[in-house]
Coordinates of C-alpha atoms (C1' of nucleotides) in Angstrom, one line a residue:
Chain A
X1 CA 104.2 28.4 43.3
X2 CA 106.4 25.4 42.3
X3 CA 107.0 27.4 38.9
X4 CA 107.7 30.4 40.7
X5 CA 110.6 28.3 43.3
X6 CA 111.6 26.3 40.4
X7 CA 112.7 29.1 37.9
X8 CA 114.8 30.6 40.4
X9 CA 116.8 27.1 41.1
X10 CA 115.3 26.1 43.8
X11 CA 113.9 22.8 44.9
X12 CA 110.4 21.7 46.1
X13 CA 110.5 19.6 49.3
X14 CA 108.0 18.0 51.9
X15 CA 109.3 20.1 54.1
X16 CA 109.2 23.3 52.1
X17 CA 105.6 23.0 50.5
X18 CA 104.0 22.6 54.3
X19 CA 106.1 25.5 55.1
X20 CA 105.1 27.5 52.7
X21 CA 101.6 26.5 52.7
X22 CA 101.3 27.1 56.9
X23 CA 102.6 30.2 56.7
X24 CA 100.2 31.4 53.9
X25 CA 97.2 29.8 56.7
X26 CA 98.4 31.9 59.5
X27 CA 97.4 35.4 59.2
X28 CA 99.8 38.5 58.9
X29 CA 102.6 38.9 61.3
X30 CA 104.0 35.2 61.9
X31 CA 107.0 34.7 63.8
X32 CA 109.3 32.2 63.3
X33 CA 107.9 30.3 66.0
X34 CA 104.5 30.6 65.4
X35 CA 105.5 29.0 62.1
X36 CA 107.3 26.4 63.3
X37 CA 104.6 25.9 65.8
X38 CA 102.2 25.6 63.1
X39 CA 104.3 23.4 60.9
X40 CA 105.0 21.1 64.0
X41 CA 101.6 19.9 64.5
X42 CA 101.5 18.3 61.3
X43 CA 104.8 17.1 60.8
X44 CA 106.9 16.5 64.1
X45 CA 110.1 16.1 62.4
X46 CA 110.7 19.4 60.8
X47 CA 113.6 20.9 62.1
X48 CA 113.7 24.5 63.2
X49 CA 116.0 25.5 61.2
X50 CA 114.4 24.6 57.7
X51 CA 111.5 26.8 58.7
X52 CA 113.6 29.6 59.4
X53 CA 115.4 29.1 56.4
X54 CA 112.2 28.5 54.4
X55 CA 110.6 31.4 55.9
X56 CA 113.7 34.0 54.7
X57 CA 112.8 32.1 51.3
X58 CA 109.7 33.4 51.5
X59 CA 110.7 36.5 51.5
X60 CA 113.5 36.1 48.7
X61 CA 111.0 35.5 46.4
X62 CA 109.3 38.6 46.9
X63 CA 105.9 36.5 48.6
X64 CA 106.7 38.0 52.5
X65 CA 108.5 41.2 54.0
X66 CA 110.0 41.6 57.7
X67 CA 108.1 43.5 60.1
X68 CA 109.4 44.9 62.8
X69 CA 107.8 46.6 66.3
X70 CA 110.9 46.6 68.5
X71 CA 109.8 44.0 70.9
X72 CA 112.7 41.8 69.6
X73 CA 111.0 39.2 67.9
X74 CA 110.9 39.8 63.6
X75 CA 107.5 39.1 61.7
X76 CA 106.4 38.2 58.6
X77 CA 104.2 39.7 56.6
X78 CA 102.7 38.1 53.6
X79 CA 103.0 40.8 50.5
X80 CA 99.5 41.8 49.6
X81 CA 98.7 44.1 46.5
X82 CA 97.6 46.4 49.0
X83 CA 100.3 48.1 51.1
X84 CA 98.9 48.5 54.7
X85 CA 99.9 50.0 57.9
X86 CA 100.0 48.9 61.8
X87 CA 98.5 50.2 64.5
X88 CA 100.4 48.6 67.7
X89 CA 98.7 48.6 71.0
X90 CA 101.0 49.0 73.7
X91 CA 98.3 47.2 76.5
X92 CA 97.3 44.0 74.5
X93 CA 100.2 43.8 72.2
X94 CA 97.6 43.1 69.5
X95 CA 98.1 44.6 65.9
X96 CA 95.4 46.1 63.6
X97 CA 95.7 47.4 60.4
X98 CA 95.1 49.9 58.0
X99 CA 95.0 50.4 54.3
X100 CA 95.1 53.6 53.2
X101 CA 95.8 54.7 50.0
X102 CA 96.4 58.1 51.0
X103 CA 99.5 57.3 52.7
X104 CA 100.7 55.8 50.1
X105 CA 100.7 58.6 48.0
X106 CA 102.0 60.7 50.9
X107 CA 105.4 58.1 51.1
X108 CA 106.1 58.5 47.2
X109 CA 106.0 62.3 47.4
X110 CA 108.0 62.7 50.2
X111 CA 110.6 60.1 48.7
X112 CA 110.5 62.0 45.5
X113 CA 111.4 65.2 46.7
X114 CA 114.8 64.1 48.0
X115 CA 115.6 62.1 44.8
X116 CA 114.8 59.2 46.5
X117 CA 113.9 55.7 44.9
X118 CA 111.2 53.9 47.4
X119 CA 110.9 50.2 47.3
X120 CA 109.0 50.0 49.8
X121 CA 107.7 51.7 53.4
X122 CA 106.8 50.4 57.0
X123 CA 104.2 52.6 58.9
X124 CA 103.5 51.5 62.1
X125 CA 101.3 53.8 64.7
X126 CA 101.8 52.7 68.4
X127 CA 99.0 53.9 71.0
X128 CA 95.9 52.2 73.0
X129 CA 93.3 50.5 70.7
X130 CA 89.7 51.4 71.3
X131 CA 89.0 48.1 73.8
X132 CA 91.9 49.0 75.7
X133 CA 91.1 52.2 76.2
X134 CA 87.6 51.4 77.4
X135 CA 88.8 48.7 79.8
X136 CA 91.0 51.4 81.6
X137 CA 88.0 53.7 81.5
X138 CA 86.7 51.1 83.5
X139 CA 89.3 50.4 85.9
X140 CA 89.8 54.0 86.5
X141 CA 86.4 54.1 87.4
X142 CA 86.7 51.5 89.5
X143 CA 89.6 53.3 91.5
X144 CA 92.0 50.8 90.6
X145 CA 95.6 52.1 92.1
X146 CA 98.1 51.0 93.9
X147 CA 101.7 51.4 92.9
X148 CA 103.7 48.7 93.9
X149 CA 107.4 50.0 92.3
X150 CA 108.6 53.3 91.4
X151 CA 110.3 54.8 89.0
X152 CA 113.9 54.8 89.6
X153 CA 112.7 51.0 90.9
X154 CA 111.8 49.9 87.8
X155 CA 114.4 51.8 85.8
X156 CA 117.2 50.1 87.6
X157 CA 117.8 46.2 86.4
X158 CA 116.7 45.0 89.9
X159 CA 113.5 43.0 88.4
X160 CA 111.7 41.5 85.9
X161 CA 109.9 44.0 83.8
Chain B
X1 CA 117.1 68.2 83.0
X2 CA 118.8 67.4 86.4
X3 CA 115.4 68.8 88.0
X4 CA 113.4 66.6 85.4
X5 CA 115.1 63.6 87.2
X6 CA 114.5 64.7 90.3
X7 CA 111.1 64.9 90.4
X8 CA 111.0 61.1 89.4
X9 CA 113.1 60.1 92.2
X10 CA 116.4 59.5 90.3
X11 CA 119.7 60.5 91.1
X12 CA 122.0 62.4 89.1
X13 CA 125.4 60.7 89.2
X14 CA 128.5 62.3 86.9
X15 CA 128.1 59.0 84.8
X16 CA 124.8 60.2 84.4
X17 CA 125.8 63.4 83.3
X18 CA 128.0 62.3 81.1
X19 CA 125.9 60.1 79.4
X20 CA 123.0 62.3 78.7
X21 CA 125.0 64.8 77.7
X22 CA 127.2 62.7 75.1
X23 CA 123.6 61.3 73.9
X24 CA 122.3 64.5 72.9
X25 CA 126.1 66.0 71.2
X26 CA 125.4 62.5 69.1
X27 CA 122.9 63.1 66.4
X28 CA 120.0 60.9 66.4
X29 CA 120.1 57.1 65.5
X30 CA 122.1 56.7 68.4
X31 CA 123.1 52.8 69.1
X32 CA 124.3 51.6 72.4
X33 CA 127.9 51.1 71.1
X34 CA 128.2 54.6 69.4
X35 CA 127.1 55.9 72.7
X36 CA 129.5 53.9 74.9
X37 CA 132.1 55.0 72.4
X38 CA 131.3 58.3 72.7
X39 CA 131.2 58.1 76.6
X40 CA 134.5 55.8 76.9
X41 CA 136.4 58.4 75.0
X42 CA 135.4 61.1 78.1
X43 CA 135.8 58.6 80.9
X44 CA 137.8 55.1 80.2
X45 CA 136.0 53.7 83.2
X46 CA 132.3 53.7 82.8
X47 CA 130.4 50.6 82.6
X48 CA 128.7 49.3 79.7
X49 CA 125.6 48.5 81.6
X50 CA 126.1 51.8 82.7
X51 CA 125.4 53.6 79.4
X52 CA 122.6 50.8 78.8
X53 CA 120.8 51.6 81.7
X54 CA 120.9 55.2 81.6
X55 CA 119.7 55.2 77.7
X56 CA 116.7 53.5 78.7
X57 CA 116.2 55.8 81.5
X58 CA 116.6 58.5 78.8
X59 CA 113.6 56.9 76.5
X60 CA 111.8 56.0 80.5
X61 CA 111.7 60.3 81.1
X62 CA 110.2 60.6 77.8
X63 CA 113.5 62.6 76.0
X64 CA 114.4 59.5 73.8
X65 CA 112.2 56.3 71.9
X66 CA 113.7 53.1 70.2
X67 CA 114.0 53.2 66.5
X68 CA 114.1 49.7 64.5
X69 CA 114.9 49.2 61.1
X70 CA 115.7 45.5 61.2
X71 CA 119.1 45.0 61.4
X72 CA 119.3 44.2 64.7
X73 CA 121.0 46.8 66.6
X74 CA 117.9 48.9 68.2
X75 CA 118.7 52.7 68.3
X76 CA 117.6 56.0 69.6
X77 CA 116.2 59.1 68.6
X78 CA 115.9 62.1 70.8
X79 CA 112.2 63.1 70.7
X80 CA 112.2 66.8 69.3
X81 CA 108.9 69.0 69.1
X82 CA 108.8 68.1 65.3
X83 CA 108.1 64.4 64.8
X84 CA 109.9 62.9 61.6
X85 CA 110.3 60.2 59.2
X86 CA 112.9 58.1 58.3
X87 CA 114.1 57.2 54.9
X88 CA 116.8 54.0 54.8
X89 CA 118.8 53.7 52.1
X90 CA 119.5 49.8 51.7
X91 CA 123.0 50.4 49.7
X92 CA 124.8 52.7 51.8
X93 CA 122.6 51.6 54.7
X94 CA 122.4 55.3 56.0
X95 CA 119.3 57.5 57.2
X96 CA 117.6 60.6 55.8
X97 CA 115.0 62.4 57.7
X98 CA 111.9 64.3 56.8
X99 CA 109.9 66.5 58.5
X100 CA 106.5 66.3 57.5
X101 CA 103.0 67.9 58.6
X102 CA 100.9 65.7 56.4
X103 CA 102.5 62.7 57.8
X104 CA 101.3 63.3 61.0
X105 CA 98.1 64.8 60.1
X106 CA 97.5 61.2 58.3
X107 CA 98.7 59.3 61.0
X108 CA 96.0 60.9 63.3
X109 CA 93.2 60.5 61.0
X110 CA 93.9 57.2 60.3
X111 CA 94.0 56.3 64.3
X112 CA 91.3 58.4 65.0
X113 CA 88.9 56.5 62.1
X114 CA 89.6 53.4 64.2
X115 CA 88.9 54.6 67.8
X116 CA 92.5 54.2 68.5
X117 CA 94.4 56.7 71.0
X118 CA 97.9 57.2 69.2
X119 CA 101.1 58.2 71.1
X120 CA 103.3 57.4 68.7
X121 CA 104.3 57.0 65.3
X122 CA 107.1 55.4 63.1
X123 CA 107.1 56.0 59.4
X124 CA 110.2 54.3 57.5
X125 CA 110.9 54.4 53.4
X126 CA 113.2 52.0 52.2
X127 CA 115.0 52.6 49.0
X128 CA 118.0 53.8 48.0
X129 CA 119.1 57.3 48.1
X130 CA 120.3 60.1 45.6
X131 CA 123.9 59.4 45.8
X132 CA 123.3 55.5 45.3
X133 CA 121.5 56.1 42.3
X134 CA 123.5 58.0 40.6
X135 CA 126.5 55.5 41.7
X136 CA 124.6 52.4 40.1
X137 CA 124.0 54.4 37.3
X138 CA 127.6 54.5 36.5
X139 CA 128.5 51.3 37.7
X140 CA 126.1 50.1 34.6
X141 CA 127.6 51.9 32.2
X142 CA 130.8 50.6 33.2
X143 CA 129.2 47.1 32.2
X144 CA 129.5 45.5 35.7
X145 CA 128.1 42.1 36.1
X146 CA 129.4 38.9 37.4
X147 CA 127.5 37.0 39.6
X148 CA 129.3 34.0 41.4
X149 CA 126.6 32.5 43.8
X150 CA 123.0 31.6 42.5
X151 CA 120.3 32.5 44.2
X152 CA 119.8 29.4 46.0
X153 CA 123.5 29.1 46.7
X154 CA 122.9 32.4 49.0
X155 CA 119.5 31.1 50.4
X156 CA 120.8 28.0 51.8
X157 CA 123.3 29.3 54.8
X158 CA 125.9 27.6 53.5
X159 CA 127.6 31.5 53.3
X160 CA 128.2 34.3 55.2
X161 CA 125.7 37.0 53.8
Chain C
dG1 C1' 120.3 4.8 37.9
dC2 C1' 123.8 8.5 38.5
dA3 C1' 125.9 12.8 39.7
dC4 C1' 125.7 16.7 42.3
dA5 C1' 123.9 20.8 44.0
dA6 C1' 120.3 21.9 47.1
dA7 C1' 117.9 21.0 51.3
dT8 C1' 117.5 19.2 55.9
dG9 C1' 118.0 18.6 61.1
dA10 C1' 120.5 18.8 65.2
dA11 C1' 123.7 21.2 67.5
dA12 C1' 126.7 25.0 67.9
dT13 C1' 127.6 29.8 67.6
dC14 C1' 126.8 34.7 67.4
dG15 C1' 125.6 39.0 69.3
dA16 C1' 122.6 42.4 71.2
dA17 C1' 119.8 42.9 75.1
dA18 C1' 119.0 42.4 79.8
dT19 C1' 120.1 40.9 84.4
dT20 C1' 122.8 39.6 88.6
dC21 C1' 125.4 40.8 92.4
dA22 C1' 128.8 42.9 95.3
dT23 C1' 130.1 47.4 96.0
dT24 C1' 129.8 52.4 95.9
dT25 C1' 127.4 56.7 95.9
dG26 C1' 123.8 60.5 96.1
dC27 C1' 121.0 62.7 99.0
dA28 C1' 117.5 63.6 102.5
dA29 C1' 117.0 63.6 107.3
dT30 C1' 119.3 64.2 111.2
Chain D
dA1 C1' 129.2 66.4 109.1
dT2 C1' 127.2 62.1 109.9
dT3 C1' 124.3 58.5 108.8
dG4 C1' 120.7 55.4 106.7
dC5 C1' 119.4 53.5 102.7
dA6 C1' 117.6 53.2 98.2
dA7 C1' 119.5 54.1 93.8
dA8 C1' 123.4 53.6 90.8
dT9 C1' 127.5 51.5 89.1
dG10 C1' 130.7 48.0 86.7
dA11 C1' 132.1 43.5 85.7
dA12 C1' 130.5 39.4 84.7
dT13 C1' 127.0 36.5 83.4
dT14 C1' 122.7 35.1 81.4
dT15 C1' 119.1 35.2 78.1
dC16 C1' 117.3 34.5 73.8
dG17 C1' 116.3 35.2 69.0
dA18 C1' 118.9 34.9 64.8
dT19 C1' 122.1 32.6 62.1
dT20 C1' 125.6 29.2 60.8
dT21 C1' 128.0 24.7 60.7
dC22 C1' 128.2 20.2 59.2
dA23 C1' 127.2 15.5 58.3
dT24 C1' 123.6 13.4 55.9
dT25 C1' 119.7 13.0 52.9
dT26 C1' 117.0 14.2 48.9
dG27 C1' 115.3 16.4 44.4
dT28 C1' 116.3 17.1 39.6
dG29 C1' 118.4 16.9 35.2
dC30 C1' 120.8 13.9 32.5

DNA sequence: GCACAAATGAAATCGAAATTCATTTGCAAT
DNA sequence: ATTGCAAATGAATTTCGATTTCATTTGTGC
C-alpha cells in the first residue's frame, strides 16, 4: 500500500494511513462523513478536509470508485475483483448487492456493439426489498391509512418532505 | 396530460404548460438550467423555482425520473414504454442510449432471486465512445505527450481540476 | 540537517438543490 | 360573474455537500 502511494509520488502520513485503513474497515458505500466519522473517533484532530482529499486519493489510485443513488450524498465504493450491482430500497434506504457475472457479460456486449470502449459500469436497481415489503403487508393488514397531505400539497415547497 | 393533472388535484397554469411542453421538445437528459433556458427563451418572465418545481412535479406524475451520473448536476429523463441504458463517454462527456431487452430481463431476475420488488432500474457504462477513440488514436500518432502537473500535484487541491 | 514539494487543518467559497414568503391565479361552488 | 381558498408563482434566501484557499507543518531524498 505504501509501495503502491509511494511509486506514484505520494507521501505516507499519520493522517493518511488511518484514513486509508478506516475506510478499508467500513463496508461498501462510505460517505465522506461516515469516514470522517470513523477516522474521528481515533484521532480528534483530523481535519475534514484531509479525509476528503484522502478519500478522492483513494480513488486515484484505482483502490475505490464513486457511487451514486441520487440522494445527494456521493459514496465510495472499495474496487473488488468482482464487479457488483445495487439494489436500493426506496423504504429503508438500505443497499444490497449483487454479483452477477451475467451482467457483466451483458454490459461488454452492449458496449461493443456501438464501438464503445467500457471502463467500467454502475447498475443500480431501485424498488422495495423483501422486509420492507413484508412490513407493508403487515400494515396494510393492519388498515393503516390516513393521509395527512395531498398531492399538489406535497408537490408545492410548502413543507419539509 | 392536462386531465392527468387534474385528477391529482393540480392546476394547470400557462407556466405549466409551457414547461411541460418545452420538457418533452428537449431530448432526454434534461438539467434544470437547459430547461429554464429553453422556457426563458418562450417567456422572459418565469421563475426559476418555477421550472424547478414543475420538473419535480413532472418526475411526482410519473412522466419523468432523475438520472445521476456524478457530476453534479441531476437530470431528467422522460420515462418512455421502452426502458434504456446509458452509456457516458468520459472524454466528450456526452450520452449514448441503448435499448435493451436482456437488460431488463436481467434486472428482473436478479431482483426477483433476492425477494426484492423492483420499480426501477439504472444501468450506466462508462468509457469512451467511438468518435473519442478514433480521436486518441490520432492524437498518438501525432506523438502528443507533455505532462506538466504530477499526479500528486493534481491530487492535492492546490489546482482547479 | 537541509531543501522543497506534498500534506494538513481551518475557514472560506462554490453551486445546485430546496425552501420561504408575499402575492397572484386557477377553479369549483355559488 | 363573483367569491373563497388552496395551489402556484417569482424573487430572494437558505441549505448543504463538494471543493478550494492559504498559512503552516511534515515527509523524503539528498
Amino acid at each position: 500500500m505504501k509501495e503502491l502511494l509511494k511509486t506514484k509520488g505520494f507521501k505516507m502520513t499519520p493522517q493518511r494511513e488511518l484514513i486509508f485503513s478506516a475506510f478499508f474497515e467500513l463496508g461498501e458505500h462510505v460517505s465522506v462523513d461516515e469516514l470522517y466519522a470513523k477516522v474521528r473517533e481515533v484521532d480528534e484532530s483530523v481535519g475534514y478536509s484531509t479525509v476528503w482529499r484522502n478519500l478522492k486519493l483513494i480513488c486515484r489510485v484505482g483502490l475505490a470508485e464513486e457511487v451514486n443513488i441520487g440522494d445527494g450524498v456521493t459514496r465510495y465504493d472499495r474496487v473488488t475483483h468482482d464487479p457488483h450491482g445495487h439494489l436500493y430500497c426506496r423504504e429503508c434506504k438500505q443497499f444490497f448487492e449483487f454479483d452477477s457475472e451475467a451482467v457483466v457479460d451483458l454490459m461488454s456486449a452492449v458496449a461493443d456493439r456501438q464501438g464503445f470502449r467500457p471502463e467500467g459500469f454502475k447498475v443500480e436497481i431501485d424498488g422495495v426489498c423483501r422486509q420492507c415489503l413484508r412490513k407493508s403487508k403487515k400494515d396494510n393488514r393492519n388498515g393503516r391509512s390516513g393521509r395527512s397531505r395531498t398531492d399538489a400539497e406535497k408537490a408545492s415547497g410548502q413543507a419539509k418532505g
